[in-house]
C-alpha cells in the first residue's frame, strides 16, 4: 500500500514538474529520461573522483558495492514501473525512480569523497 501511495505521489509531482514544460506524455517521458541521464552523469563524475582518491582494496570493495547498487536500483525501479506496464506513463515512472535513486547514491558517494 505504501509503495502505491509513493508511486502516486511521484506521478503527481512529476506531472506538476513536467507539465510546466511538456505538453504530452511522450514529452514528459523524454524529460524524465533527460533528468535521469543528467543525474547519472553527475554520479559517474563523483564516482571517478572517489576512485582516484582511494586505495586499491577500497576500489575493489567500492566496485562490488556499486555493481550491487546498480542491480538493486534497476530491479526496484523496474518493479515500480511494472505496475504501469502497458501505460504511456510507465517510462516516466521508471526514469523518475532511476533518477531519485541515482541522486541518493551520488549523495552517498559525495559523502565518502568529502572525508578524503
mmCIF file of C-alpha atoms in Angstrom:
data_model
loop_
_atom_site.group_PDB
_atom_site.id
_atom_site.type_symbol
_atom_site.label_atom_id
_atom_site.label_comp_id
_atom_site.label_asym_id
_atom_site.label_seq_id
_atom_site.Cartn_x
_atom_site.Cartn_y
_atom_site.Cartn_z
ATOM 1 C CA UNK A 1 0.000 0.000 0.000
ATOM 2 C CA UNK A 2 2.809 2.389 0.927
ATOM 3 C CA UNK A 3 4.547 1.744 -2.404
ATOM 4 C CA UNK A 4 1.369 2.538 -4.319
ATOM 5 C CA UNK A 5 0.914 5.795 -2.385
ATOM 6 C CA UNK A 6 4.548 6.688 -3.001
ATOM 7 C CA UNK A 7 4.174 5.896 -6.708
ATOM 8 C CA UNK A 8 1.059 8.074 -6.924
ATOM 9 C CA UNK A 9 2.871 10.918 -5.201
ATOM 10 C CA UNK A 10 5.781 10.507 -7.615
ATOM 11 C CA UNK A 11 3.399 10.681 -10.554
ATOM 12 C CA UNK A 12 1.677 13.757 -9.158
ATOM 13 C CA UNK A 13 4.964 15.566 -8.575
ATOM 14 C CA UNK A 14 6.247 14.561 -11.988
ATOM 15 C CA UNK A 15 3.085 15.732 -13.674
ATOM 16 C CA UNK A 16 3.289 19.133 -11.988
ATOM 17 C CA UNK A 17 7.007 19.448 -12.726
ATOM 18 C CA UNK A 18 6.847 18.292 -16.312
ATOM 19 C CA UNK A 19 3.557 19.987 -17.132
ATOM 20 C CA UNK A 20 5.300 23.339 -16.825
ATOM 21 C CA UNK A 21 7.381 22.397 -19.868
ATOM 22 C CA UNK A 22 5.893 19.351 -21.560
ATOM 23 C CA UNK A 23 2.512 19.026 -23.158
ATOM 24 C CA UNK A 24 2.256 15.315 -23.908
ATOM 25 C CA UNK A 25 3.065 12.131 -22.040
ATOM 26 C CA UNK A 26 5.760 11.434 -24.608
ATOM 27 C CA UNK A 27 7.396 14.762 -23.829
ATOM 28 C CA UNK A 28 7.126 14.090 -20.093
ATOM 29 C CA UNK A 29 8.757 10.681 -20.630
ATOM 30 C CA UNK A 30 11.569 12.334 -22.602
ATOM 31 C CA UNK A 31 12.054 14.976 -19.896
ATOM 32 C CA UNK A 32 12.233 12.251 -17.240
ATOM 33 C CA UNK A 33 14.819 10.339 -19.284
ATOM 34 C CA UNK A 34 16.878 13.501 -19.724
ATOM 35 C CA UNK A 35 16.756 14.239 -15.980
ATOM 36 C CA UNK A 36 17.897 10.694 -15.205
ATOM 37 C CA UNK A 37 20.756 10.916 -17.711
ATOM 38 C CA UNK A 38 21.896 14.177 -16.111
ATOM 39 C CA UNK A 39 21.818 12.584 -12.639
ATOM 40 C CA UNK A 40 23.707 9.550 -13.952
ATOM 41 C CA UNK A 41 26.455 11.739 -15.434
ATOM 42 C CA UNK A 42 26.836 13.501 -12.093
ATOM 43 C CA UNK A 43 27.048 10.166 -10.279
ATOM 44 C CA UNK A 44 29.753 8.955 -12.665
ATOM 45 C CA UNK A 45 31.779 12.137 -12.173
ATOM 46 C CA UNK A 46 31.643 11.818 -8.372
ATOM 47 C CA UNK A 47 32.425 8.084 -8.602
ATOM 48 C CA UNK A 48 35.531 8.774 -10.704
ATOM 49 C CA UNK A 49 36.736 11.411 -8.245
ATOM 50 C CA UNK A 50 36.265 8.987 -5.365
ATOM 51 C CA UNK A 51 38.039 6.112 -7.136
ATOM 52 C CA UNK A 52 41.013 8.394 -7.771
ATOM 53 C CA UNK A 53 41.408 9.016 -4.036
ATOM 54 C CA UNK A 54 41.072 5.550 -2.516
ATOM 55 C CA UNK A 55 43.341 2.534 -2.145
ATOM 56 C CA UNK A 56 43.198 -0.497 -4.428
ATOM 57 C CA UNK A 57 41.468 -2.524 -1.716
ATOM 58 C CA UNK A 58 38.862 0.190 -1.255
ATOM 59 C CA UNK A 59 38.405 0.399 -5.041
ATOM 60 C CA UNK A 60 37.643 -3.300 -5.208
ATOM 61 C CA UNK A 61 35.098 -3.008 -2.425
ATOM 62 C CA UNK A 62 33.520 0.105 -3.947
ATOM 63 C CA UNK A 63 33.236 -1.511 -7.376
ATOM 64 C CA UNK A 64 31.439 -4.507 -5.863
ATOM 65 C CA UNK A 65 29.134 -2.230 -3.888
ATOM 66 C CA UNK A 66 28.420 -0.142 -6.966
ATOM 67 C CA UNK A 67 27.599 -3.183 -9.111
ATOM 68 C CA UNK A 68 25.223 -4.443 -6.417
ATOM 69 C CA UNK A 69 23.644 -0.996 -6.070
ATOM 70 C CA UNK A 70 23.068 -0.810 -9.847
ATOM 71 C CA UNK A 71 21.350 -4.209 -9.835
ATOM 72 C CA UNK A 72 19.108 -3.188 -6.911
ATOM 73 C CA UNK A 73 18.318 0.182 -8.485
ATOM 74 C CA UNK A 74 17.336 -1.355 -11.791
ATOM 75 C CA UNK A 75 15.324 -4.133 -10.176
ATOM 76 C CA UNK A 76 13.471 -1.817 -7.786
ATOM 77 C CA UNK A 77 12.653 0.703 -10.490
ATOM 78 C CA UNK A 78 11.541 -1.967 -12.937
ATOM 79 C CA UNK A 79 9.148 -3.321 -10.312
ATOM 80 C CA UNK A 80 7.791 0.175 -9.710
ATOM 81 C CA UNK A 81 7.290 0.815 -13.427
ATOM 82 C CA UNK A 82 5.776 -2.648 -13.966
ATOM 83 C CA UNK A 83 2.723 -1.501 -12.003
ATOM 84 C CA UNK A 84 2.027 0.773 -15.006
ATOM 85 C CA UNK A 85 3.050 -1.741 -17.681
ATOM 86 C CA UNK A 86 1.363 -1.038 -20.972
ATOM 87 C CA UNK A 87 0.546 2.515 -19.937
ATOM 88 C CA UNK A 88 2.098 5.544 -21.552
ATOM 89 C CA UNK A 89 3.470 6.848 -18.263
ATOM 90 C CA UNK A 90 5.428 3.680 -17.393
ATOM 91 C CA UNK A 91 8.673 5.100 -18.851
ATOM 92 C CA UNK A 92 8.278 8.274 -16.790
ATOM 93 C CA UNK A 93 7.771 6.211 -13.628
ATOM 94 C CA UNK A 94 10.888 4.192 -14.455
ATOM 95 C CA UNK A 95 13.082 7.222 -15.163
ATOM 96 C CA UNK A 96 11.828 9.139 -12.129
ATOM 97 C CA UNK A 97 12.701 6.190 -9.916
ATOM 98 C CA UNK A 98 16.120 5.787 -11.521
ATOM 99 C CA UNK A 99 16.807 9.494 -11.130
ATOM 100 C CA UNK A 100 15.745 9.537 -7.471
ATOM 101 C CA UNK A 101 17.895 6.531 -6.574
ATOM 102 C CA UNK A 102 20.838 7.903 -8.556
ATOM 103 C CA UNK A 103 20.677 11.265 -6.808
ATOM 104 C CA UNK A 104 20.624 9.494 -3.438
ATOM 105 C CA UNK A 105 23.624 7.330 -4.373
ATOM 106 C CA UNK A 106 25.504 10.402 -5.599
ATOM 107 C CA UNK A 107 24.973 11.980 -2.181
ATOM 108 C CA UNK A 108 26.362 8.837 -0.537
ATOM 109 C CA UNK A 109 29.422 8.820 -2.798
ATOM 110 C CA UNK A 110 29.947 12.538 -2.287
ATOM 111 C CA UNK A 111 29.887 11.983 1.491
ATOM 112 C CA UNK A 112 32.585 9.305 1.099
ATOM 113 C CA UNK A 113 34.608 11.727 -1.012
ATOM 114 C CA UNK A 114 34.267 14.554 1.495
ATOM 115 C CA UNK A 115 36.110 12.524 4.121
ATOM 116 C CA UNK A 116 39.131 12.138 1.840
#
